[in-house]
Short mmCIF file of C-alpha atoms in Angstrom, two decimals:
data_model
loop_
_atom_site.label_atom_id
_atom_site.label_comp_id
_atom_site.label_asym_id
_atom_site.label_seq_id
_atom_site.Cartn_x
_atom_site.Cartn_y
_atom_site.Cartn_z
CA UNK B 1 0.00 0.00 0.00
CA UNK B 2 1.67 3.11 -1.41
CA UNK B 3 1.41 6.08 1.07
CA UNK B 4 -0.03 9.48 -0.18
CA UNK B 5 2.50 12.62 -1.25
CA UNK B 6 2.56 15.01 1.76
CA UNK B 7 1.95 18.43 -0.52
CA UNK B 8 1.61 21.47 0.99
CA UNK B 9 -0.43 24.18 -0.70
CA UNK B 10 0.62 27.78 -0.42
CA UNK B 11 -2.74 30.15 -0.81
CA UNK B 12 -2.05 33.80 -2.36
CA UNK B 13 -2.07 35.35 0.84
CA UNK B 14 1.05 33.36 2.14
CA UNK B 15 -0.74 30.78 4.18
CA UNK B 16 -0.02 27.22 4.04
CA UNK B 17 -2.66 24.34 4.34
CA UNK B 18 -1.57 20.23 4.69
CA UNK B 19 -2.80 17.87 2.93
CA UNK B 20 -6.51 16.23 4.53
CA UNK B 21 -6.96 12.81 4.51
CA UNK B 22 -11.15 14.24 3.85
CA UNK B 23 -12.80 17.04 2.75
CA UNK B 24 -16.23 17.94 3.15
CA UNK B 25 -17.56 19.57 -0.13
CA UNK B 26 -21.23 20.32 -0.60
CA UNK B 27 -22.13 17.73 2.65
CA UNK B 28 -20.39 15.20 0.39
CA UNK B 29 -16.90 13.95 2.72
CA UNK B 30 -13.86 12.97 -0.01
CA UNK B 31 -11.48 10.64 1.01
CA UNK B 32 -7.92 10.77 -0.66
CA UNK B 33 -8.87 7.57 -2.95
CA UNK B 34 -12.51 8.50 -3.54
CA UNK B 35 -13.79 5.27 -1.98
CA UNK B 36 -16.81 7.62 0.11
CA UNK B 37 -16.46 4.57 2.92
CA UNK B 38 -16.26 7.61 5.55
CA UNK B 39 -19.38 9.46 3.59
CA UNK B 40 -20.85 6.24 3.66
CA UNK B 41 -20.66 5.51 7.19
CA UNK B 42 -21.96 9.06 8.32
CA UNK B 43 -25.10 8.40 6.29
CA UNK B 44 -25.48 5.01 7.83
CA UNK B 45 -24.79 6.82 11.65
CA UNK B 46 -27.04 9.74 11.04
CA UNK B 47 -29.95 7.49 9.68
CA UNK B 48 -29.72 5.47 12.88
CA UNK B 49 -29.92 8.83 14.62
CA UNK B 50 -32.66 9.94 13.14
CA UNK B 51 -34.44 6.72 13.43
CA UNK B 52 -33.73 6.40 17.03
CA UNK B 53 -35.61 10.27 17.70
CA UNK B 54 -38.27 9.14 15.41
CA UNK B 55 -38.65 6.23 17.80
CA UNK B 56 -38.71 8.78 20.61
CA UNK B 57 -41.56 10.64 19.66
CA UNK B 58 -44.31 7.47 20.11
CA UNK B 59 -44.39 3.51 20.15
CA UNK B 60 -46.75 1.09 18.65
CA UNK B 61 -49.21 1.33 21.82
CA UNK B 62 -48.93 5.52 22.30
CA UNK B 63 -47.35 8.00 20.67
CA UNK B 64 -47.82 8.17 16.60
CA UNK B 65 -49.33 5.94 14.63
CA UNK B 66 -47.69 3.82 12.07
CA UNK B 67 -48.82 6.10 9.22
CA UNK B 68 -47.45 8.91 10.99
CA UNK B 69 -43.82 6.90 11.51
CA UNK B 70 -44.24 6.01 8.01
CA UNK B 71 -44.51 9.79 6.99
CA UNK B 72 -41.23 10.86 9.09
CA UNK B 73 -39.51 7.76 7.85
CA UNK B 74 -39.99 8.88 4.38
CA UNK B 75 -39.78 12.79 5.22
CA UNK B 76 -36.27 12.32 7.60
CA UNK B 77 -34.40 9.23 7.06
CA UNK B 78 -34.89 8.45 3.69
CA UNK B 79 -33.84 12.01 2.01
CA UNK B 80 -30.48 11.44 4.49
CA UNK B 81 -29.51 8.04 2.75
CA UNK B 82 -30.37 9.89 -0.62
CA UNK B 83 -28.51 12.79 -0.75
CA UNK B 84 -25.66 12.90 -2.87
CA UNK B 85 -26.46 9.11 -3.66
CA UNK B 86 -25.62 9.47 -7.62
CA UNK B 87 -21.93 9.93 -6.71
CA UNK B 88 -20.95 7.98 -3.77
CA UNK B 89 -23.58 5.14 -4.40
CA UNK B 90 -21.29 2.60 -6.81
CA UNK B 91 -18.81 2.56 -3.54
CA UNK B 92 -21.29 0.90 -1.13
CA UNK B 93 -19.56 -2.11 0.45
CA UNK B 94 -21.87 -5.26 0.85
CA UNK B 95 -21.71 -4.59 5.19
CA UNK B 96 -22.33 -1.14 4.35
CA UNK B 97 -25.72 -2.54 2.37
CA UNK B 98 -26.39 -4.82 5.45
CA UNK B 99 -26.10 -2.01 7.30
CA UNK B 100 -28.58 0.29 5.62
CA UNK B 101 -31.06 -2.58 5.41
CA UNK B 102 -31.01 -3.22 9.27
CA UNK B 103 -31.65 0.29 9.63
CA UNK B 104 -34.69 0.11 6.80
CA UNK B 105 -35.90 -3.12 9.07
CA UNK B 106 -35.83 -1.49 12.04
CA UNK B 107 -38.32 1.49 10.68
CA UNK B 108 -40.71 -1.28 9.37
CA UNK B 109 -41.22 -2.74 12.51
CA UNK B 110 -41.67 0.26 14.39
CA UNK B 111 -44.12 1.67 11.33
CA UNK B 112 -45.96 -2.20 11.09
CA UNK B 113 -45.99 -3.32 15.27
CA UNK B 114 -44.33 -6.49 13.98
CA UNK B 115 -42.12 -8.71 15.43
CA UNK B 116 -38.57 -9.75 14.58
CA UNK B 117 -39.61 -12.97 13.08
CA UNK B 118 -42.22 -11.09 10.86
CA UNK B 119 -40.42 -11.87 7.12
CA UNK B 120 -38.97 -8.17 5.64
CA UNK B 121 -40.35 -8.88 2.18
CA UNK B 122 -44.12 -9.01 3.91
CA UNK B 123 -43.41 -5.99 5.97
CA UNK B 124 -42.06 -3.89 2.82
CA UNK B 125 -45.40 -4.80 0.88
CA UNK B 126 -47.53 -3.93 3.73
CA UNK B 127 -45.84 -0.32 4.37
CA UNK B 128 -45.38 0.40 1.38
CA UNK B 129 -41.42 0.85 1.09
CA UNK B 130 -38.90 -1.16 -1.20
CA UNK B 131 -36.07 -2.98 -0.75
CA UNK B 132 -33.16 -0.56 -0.06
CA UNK B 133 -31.25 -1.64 -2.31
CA UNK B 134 -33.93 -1.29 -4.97
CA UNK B 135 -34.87 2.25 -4.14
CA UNK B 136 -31.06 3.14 -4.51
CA UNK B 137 -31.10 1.66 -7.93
CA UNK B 138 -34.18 3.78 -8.61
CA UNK B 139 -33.01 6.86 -7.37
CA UNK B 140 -29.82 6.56 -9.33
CA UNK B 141 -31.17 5.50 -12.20
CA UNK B 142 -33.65 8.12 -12.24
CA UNK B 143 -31.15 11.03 -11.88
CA UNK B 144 -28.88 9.69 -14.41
CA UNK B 145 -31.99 9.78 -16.81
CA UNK B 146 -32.53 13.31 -16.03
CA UNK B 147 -28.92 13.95 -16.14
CA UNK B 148 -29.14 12.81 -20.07
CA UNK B 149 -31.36 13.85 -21.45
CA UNK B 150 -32.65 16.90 -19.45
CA UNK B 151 -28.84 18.84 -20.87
CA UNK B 152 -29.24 20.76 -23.68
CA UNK B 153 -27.94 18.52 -27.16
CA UNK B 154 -25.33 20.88 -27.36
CA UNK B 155 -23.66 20.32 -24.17
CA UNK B 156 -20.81 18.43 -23.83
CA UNK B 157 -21.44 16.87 -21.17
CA UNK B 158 -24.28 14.78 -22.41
CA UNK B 159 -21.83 12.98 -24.26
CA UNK B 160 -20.01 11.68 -21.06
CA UNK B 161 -23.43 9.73 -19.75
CA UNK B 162 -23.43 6.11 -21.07
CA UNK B 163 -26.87 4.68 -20.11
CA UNK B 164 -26.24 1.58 -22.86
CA UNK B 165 -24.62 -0.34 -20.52
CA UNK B 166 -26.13 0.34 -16.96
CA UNK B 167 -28.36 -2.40 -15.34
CA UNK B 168 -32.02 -0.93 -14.98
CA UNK B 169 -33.66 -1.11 -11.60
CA UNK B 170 -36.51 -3.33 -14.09
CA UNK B 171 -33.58 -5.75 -14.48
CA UNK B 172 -33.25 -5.54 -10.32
CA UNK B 173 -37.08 -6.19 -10.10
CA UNK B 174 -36.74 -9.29 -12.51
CA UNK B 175 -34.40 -10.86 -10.66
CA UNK B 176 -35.96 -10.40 -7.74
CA UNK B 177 -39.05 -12.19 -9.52
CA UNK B 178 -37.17 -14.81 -10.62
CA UNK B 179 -35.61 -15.52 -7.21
CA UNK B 180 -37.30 -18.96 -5.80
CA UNK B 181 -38.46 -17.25 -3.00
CA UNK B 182 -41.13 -15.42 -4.89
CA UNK B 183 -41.73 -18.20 -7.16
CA UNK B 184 -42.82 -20.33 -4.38
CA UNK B 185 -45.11 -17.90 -2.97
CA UNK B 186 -46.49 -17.15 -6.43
CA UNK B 187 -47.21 -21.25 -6.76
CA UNK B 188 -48.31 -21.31 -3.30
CA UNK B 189 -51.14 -18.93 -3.78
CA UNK B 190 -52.13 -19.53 -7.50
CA UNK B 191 -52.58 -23.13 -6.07
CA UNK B 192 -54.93 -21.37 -2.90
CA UNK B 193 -57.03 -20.38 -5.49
CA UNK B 194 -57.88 -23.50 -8.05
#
């Protein structure tokens, strides 16, 4: 592992400034290798804190109702796992995922009254949220759509976005669909019915 070049950077009014290991630019924290893991990780911690204060303000028997957890789910947590998602979001490790999905998990219990054993897939369906994972997809997908073809033809830019060879979140849903799991339900209750 090669280290990084100490440089120091001499700004036009004679001050020096090191080198950072991160920056913070537009609520978006750089690393020196552009890996976001530290960007990541904040999300992940302030979602959990958000989550947790959510959980403050009412439980399942007082407090807020489950539409109303819903609503600041969507409203608090959601837009701070989102922001800035188009850049840092090809750098999410697979615990990083894990992580993000417990957090998810943890809202649709609170939002549903269920229990741990309650399956997530049933509890997304019944709240109304996707998979994590999917949603990401979604989100990304949708902004790099916009990012195409909402530049003027003439800007150069355009040219830079390749959507050719970028897996849809459709291509996420059909595997999903095709994953036994869903097949077996799907069998299960087309043979309810006959």
């Amino acid at each position: 592992r090669s280290e990084i070049e100490e440089a120091v950077l001499t700004l036009p009014d004679g001050t020096t400034r090191e080198t950072q290991q991160e920056v913070r630019l537009l609520g978006i924290t750089l690393d020196v290798r552009l890996k976001f893991g530290p960007h990541i990780n904040k999300v992940i911690s302030k979602a959990k804190q958000a989550m947790g204060i959510i959980f403050r303000l009412g439980g399942v028997k007082t407090g807020m109702t489950g539409m109303a957890v819903r609503c600041m789910y969507l409203a608090c947590v959601r837009p701070i796992i989102e922001y800035g998602l188009e850049v840092w979001q090809h750098c999410i490790s697979a615990t990083q995922m894990q992580q993000l999905k417990t957090t998810q998990n943890t809202g649709l219990r609170r939002i549903l009254g269920a229990v741990k054993t309650t399956p997530i897939e049933v509890m997304e369906i019944e709240a109304g949220i996707p998979p994590i994972d999917l949603r990401i997809s979604y989100v990304s997908a949708k902004k790099l759509i916009r990012l195409k073809y909402g530049l003027c033809h003439t800007n150069p830019l355009r040219s830079l976005v390749d959507t050719r060879n970028w897996d849809s979140p459709l291509h996420k849903i059909q595997e999903h669909l095709t994953d036994n799991r869903f097949l077996l339900v799907r069998k299960e209750s087309s043979e309810r019915v006959s």
